[in-house]
mmCIF file of C-alpha atoms in Angstrom:
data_model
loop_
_atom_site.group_PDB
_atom_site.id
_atom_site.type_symbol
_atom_site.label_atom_id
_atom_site.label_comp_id
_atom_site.label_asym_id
_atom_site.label_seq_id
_atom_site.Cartn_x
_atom_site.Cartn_y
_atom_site.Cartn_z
ATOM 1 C CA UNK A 1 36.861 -12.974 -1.494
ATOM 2 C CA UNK A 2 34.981 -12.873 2.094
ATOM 3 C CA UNK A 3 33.319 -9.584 0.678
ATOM 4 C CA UNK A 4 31.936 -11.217 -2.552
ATOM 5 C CA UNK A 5 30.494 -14.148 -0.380
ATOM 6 C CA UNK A 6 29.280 -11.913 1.880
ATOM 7 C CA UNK A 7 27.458 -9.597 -0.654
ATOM 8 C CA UNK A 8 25.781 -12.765 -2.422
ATOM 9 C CA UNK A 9 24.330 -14.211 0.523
ATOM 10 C CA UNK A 10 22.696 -10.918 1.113
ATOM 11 C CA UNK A 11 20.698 -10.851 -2.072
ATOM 12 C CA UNK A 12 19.792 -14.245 -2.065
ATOM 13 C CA UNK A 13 18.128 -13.132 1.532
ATOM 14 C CA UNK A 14 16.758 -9.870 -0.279
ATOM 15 C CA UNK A 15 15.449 -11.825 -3.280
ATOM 16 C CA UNK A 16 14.152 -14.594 -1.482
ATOM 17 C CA UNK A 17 12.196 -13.300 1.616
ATOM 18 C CA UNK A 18 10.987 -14.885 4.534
ATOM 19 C CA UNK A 19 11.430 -18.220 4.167
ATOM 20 C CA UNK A 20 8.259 -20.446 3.969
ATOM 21 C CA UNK A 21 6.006 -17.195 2.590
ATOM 22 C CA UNK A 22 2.881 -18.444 0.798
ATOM 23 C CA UNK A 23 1.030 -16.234 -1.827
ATOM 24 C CA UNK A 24 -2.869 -16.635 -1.999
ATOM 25 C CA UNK A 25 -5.506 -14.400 -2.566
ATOM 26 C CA UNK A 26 -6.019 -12.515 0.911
ATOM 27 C CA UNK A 27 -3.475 -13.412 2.582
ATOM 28 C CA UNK A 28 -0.560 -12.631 0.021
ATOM 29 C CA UNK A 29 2.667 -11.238 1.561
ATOM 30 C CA UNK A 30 4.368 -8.725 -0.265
ATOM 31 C CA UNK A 31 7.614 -9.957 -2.729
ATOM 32 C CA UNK A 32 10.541 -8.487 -2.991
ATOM 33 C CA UNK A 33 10.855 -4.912 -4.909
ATOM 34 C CA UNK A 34 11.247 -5.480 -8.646
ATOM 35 C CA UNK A 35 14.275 -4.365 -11.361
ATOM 36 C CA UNK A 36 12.376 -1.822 -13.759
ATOM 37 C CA UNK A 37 10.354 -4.100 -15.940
ATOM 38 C CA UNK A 38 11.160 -2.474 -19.238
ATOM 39 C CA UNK A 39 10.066 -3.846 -23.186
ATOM 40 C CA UNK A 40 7.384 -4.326 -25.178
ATOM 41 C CA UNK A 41 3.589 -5.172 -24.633
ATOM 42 C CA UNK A 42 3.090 -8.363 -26.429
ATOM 43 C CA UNK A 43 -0.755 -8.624 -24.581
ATOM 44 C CA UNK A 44 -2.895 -6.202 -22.401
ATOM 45 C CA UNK A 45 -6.141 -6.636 -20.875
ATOM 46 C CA UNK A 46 -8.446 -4.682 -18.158
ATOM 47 C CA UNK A 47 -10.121 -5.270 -15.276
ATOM 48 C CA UNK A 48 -11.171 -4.987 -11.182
ATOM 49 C CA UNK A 49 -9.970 -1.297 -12.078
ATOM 50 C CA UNK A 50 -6.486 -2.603 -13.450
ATOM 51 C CA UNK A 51 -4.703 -2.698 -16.404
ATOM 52 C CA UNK A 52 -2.458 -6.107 -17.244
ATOM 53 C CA UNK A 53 0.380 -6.374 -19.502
ATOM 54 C CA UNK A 54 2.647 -8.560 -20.568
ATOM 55 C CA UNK A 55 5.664 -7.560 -21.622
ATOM 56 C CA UNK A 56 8.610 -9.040 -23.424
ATOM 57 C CA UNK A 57 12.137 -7.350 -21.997
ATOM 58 C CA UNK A 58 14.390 -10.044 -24.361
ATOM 59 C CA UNK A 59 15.700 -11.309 -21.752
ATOM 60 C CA UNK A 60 12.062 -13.077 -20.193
ATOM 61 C CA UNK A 61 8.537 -12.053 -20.340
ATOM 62 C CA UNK A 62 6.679 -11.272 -17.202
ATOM 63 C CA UNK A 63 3.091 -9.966 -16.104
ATOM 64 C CA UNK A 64 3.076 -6.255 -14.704
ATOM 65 C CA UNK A 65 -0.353 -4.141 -13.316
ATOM 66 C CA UNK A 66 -1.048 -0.705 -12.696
ATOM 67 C CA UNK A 67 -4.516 1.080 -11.604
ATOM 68 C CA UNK A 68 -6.606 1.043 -15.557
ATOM 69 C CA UNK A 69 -4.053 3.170 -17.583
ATOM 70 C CA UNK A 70 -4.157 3.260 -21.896
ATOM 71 C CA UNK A 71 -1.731 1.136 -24.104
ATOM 72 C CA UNK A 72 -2.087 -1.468 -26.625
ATOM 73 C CA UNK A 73 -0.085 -4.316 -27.905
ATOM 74 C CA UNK A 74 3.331 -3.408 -29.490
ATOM 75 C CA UNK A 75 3.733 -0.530 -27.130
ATOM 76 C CA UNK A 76 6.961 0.333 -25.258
ATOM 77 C CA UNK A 77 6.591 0.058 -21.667
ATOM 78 C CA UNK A 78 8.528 0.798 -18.408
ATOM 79 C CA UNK A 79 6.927 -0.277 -14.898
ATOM 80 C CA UNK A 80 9.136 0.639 -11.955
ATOM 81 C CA UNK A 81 9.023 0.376 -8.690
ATOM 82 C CA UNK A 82 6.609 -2.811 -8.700
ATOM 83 C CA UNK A 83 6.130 -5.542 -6.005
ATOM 84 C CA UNK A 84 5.597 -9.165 -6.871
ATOM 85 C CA UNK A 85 2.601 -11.273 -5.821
ATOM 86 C CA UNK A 86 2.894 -14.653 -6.415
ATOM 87 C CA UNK A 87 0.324 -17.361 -7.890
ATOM 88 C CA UNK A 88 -2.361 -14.155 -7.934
ATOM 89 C CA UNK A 89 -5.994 -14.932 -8.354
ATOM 90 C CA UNK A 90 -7.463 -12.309 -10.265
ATOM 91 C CA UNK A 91 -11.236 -13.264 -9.501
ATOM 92 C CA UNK A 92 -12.855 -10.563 -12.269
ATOM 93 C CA UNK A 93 -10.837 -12.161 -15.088
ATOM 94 C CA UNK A 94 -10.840 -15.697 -13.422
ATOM 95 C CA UNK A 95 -7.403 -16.286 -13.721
ATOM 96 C CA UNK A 96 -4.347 -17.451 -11.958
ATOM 97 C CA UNK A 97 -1.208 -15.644 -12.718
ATOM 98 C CA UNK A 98 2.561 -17.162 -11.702
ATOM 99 C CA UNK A 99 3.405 -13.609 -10.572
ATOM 100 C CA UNK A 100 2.314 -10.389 -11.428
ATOM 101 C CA UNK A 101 4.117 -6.828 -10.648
ATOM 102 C CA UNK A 102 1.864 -4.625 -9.132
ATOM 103 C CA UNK A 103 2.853 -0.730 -9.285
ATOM 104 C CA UNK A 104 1.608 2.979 -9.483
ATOM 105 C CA UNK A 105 4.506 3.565 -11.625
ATOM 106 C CA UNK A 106 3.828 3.174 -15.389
ATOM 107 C CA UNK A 107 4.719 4.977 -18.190
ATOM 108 C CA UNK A 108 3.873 3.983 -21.914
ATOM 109 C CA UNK A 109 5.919 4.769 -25.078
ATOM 110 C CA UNK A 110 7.863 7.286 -22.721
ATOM 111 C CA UNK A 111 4.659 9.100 -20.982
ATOM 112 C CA UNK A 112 3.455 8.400 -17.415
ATOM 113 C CA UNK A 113 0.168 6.530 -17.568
ATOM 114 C CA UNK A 114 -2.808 7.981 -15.594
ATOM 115 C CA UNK A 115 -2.664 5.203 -13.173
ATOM 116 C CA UNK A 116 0.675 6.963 -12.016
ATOM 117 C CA UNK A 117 -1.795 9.514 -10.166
ATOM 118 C CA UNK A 118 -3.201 6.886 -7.830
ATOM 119 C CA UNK A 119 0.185 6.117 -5.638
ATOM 120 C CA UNK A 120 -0.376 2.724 -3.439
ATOM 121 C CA UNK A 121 -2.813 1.736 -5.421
ATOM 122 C CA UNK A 122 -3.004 -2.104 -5.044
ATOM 123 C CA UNK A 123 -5.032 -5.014 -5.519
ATOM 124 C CA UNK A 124 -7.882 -6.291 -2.799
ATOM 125 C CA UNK A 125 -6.075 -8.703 -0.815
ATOM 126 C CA UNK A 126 -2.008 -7.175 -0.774
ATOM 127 C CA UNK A 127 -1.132 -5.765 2.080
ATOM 128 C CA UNK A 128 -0.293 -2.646 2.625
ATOM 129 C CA UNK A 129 3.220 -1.105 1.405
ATOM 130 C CA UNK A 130 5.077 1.270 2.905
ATOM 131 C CA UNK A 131 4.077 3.609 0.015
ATOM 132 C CA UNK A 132 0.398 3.421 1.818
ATOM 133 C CA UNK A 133 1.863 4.442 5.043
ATOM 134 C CA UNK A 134 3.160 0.796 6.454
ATOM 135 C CA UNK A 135 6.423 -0.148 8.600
ATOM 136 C CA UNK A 136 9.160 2.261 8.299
ATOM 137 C CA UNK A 137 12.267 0.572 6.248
ATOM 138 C CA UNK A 138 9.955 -1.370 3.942
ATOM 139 C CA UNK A 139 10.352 -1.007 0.422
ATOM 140 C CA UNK A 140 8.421 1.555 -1.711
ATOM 141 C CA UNK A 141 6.331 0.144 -4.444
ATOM 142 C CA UNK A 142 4.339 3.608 -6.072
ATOM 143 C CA UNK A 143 7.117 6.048 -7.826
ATOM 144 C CA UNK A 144 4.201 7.869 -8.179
ATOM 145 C CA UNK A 145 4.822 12.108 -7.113
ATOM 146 C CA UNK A 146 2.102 12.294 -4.228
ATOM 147 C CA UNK A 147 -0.502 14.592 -4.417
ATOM 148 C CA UNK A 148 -0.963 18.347 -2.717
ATOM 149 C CA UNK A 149 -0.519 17.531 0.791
ATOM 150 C CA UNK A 150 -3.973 18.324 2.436
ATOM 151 C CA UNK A 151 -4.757 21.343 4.613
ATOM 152 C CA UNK A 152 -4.190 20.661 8.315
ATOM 153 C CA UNK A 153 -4.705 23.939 10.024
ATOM 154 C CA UNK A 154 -7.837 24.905 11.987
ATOM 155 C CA UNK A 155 -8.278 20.904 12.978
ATOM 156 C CA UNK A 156 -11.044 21.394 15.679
ATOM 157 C CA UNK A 157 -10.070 18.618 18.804
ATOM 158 C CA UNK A 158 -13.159 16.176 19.258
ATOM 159 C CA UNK A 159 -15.137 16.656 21.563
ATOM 160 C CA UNK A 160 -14.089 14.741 25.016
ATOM 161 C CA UNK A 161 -10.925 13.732 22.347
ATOM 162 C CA UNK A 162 -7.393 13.763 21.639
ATOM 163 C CA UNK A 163 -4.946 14.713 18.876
ATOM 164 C CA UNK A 164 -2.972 12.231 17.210
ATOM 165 C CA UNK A 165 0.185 13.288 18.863
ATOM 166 C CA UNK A 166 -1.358 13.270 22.411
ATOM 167 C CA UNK A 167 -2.775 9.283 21.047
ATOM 168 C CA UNK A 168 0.914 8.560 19.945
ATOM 169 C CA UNK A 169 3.167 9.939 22.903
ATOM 170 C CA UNK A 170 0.752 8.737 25.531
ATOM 171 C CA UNK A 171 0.069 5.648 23.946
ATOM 172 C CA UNK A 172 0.538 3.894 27.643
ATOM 173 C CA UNK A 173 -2.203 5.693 28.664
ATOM 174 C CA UNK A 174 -4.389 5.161 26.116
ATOM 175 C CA UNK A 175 -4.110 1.654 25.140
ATOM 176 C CA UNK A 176 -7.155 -0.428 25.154
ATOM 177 C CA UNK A 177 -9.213 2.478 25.821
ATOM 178 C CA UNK A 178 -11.709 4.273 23.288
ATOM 179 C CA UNK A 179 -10.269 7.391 21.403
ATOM 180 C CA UNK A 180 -12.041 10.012 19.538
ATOM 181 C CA UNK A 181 -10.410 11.989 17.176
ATOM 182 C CA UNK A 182 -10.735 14.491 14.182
ATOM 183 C CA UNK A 183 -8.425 15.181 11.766
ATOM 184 C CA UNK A 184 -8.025 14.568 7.753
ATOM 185 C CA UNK A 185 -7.147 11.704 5.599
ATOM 186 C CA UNK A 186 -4.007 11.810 3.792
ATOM 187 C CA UNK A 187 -3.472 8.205 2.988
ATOM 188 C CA UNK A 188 -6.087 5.824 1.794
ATOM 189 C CA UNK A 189 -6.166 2.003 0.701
ATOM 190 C CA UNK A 190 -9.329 0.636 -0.420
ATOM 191 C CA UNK A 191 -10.346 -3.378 0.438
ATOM 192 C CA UNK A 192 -7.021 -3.996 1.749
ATOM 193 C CA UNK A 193 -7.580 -7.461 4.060
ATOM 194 C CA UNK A 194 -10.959 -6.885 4.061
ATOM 195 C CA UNK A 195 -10.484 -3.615 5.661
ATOM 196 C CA UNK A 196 -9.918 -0.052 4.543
ATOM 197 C CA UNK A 197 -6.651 1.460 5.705
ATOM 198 C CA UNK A 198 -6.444 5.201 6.698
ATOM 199 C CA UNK A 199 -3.748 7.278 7.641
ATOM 200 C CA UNK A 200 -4.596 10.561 10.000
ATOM 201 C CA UNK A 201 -3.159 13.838 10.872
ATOM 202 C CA UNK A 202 -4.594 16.831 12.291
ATOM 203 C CA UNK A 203 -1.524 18.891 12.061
ATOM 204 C CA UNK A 204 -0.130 17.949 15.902
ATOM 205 C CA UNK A 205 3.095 16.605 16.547
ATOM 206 C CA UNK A 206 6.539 16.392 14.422
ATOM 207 C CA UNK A 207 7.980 13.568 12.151
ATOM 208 C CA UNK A 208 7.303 10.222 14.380
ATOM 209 C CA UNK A 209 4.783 11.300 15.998
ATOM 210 C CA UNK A 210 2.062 12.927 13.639
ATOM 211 C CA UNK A 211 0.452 10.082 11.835
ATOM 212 C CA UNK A 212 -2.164 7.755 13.180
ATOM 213 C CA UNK A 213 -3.071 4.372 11.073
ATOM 214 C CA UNK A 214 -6.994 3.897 11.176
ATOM 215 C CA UNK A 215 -8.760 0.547 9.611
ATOM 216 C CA UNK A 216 -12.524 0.847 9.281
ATOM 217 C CA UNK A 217 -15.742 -0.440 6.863
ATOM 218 C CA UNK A 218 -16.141 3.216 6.415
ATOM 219 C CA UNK A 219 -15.464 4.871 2.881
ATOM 220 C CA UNK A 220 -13.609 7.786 3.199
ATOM 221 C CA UNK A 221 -10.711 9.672 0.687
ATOM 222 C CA UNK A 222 -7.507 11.373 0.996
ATOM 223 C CA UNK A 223 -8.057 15.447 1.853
ATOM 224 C CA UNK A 224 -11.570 14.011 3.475
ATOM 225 C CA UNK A 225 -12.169 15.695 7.395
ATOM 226 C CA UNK A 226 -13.485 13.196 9.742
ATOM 227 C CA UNK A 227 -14.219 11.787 12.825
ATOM 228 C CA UNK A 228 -12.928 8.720 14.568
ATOM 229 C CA UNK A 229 -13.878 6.995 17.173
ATOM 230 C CA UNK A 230 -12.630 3.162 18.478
ATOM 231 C CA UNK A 231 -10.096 1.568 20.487
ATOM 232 C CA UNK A 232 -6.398 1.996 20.110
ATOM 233 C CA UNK A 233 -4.466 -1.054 19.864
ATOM 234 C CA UNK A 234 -0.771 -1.714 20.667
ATOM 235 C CA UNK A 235 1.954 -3.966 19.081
ATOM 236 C CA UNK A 236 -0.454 -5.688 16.449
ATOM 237 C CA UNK A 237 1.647 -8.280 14.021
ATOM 238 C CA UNK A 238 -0.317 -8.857 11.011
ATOM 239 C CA UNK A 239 2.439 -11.222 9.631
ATOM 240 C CA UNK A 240 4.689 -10.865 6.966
ATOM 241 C CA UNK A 241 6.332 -8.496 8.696
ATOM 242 C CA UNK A 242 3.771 -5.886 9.091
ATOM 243 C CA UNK A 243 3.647 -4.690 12.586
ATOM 244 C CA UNK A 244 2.683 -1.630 14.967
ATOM 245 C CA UNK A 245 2.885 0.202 17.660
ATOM 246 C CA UNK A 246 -0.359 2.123 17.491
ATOM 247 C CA UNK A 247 -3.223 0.955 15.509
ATOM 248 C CA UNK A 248 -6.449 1.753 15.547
ATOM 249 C CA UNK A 249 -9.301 -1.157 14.407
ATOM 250 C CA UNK A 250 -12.413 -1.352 13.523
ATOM 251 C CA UNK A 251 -12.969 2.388 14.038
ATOM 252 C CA UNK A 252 -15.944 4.231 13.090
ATOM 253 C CA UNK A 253 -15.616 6.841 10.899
ATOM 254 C CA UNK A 254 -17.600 9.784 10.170
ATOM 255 C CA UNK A 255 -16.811 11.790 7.501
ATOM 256 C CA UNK A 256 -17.230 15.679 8.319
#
């Protein structure tokens, strides 16, 4: 009996979040990871580079997004591994939704959808999800298979710079100070907070200790060579339980 009390108040934690979370546009903190949203398409529309549906499962009917993907009314749909935003603002079609499911994981009368090629894919103003590259332990929201890891070898080391595992293990050292480092792309979110969010390797260091998060104004795209210069930052919270270690803001980045 102590087990089955146990187990419940665990879920209702899971289900619920943190306690007091507000959804707005901008600052909207990630819900919990979705059951497969699975039924048919009883209205669809397009657009910000997004496909809506809503679908009818029998048992409710709820909202569900993907990056712009084909399928019509009376289709069959599945949409897994989606992550709820609450009272969304959709500014292109000038509408408030309750809650939509946002994922990169669509497929329509049994076929993946093309927006299953753009894993992490998410609206301007979600944060980031651990799909994109964010805190280890968060839930994935793209089911999406990743694309060809990009090329790493022959990574020439700035000049006057670092590697990303020399940033990472001597990250005492280098800590408020300006970094410069080249290496390639092989995560990007677009508009995220205002912000672009990069992940970089340049083939140094093992599991831990080979990744470097980047934000920037700069355009960029995964498999993309470039340089980066800025200031690494330590233990930055951006709420909602998105923290780290080693960030880099505001960099400049020069595509090579």
């Amino acid at each position: 009996m102590k087990k089955i009390i146990l187990l419940g108040t665990l879920c209702a934690m899971l289900v619920s979040g943190p306690a007091g979370a507000a959804a707005v546009e901008g600052k909207a903190p990630p819900g919990a990871k979705s059951d497969l949203i699975s039924g048919k398409v009883i209205e669809t529309m397009s657009s910000g580079g997004y496909t809506y549906v809503y679908v009818d499962t029998g048992a409710k009917k709820a909202w569900a997004a993907a990056p712009v993907f084909t399928v019509k009314v009376g289709d069959s749909v599945v949409v897994a591994d989606a992550m709820s935003m609450a009272n969304y603002r959709s500014k292109t079609l000038n509408r408030t939704f309750d809650v939509v499911y946002f994922s990169g994981n669509v497929t329509v009368n049994g076929k993946p959808t093309g927006g299953a090629a753009q894993p992490g894919a998410l609206p301007a103003g979600h944060p980031p999800t651990a799909s994109s590259g964010l805190p280890a332990g968060h839930p994935p929201t793209a089911g999406a298979a990743a694309a060809a890891a990009p090329n790493l070898t022959g990574i020439k080391r700035a000049e006057n710079g670092q590697t990303v595992a020399e940033i990472i293990t001597g990250s005492a050292k280098f800590a408020g100070k300006p970094i410069a480092l080249r290496g390639r792309v092989v995560k990007f979110n677009g508009g995220i907070m205002g912000k672009n969010w990069l992940h970089i390797r340049d083939g140094s260091g093992a599991e831990g200790t080979n990744d470097l998060t980047v934000t920037t104004a700069a355009g960029a795209k995964v498999g993309d060579l470039v340089l980066v210069t800025g200031v690494l930052a330590t233990n930055r919270n951006f709420g909602s339980g998105y923290s780290y270690p080693l960030i880099v803001e505001d960099a400049k980045v020069v595509v090579e």
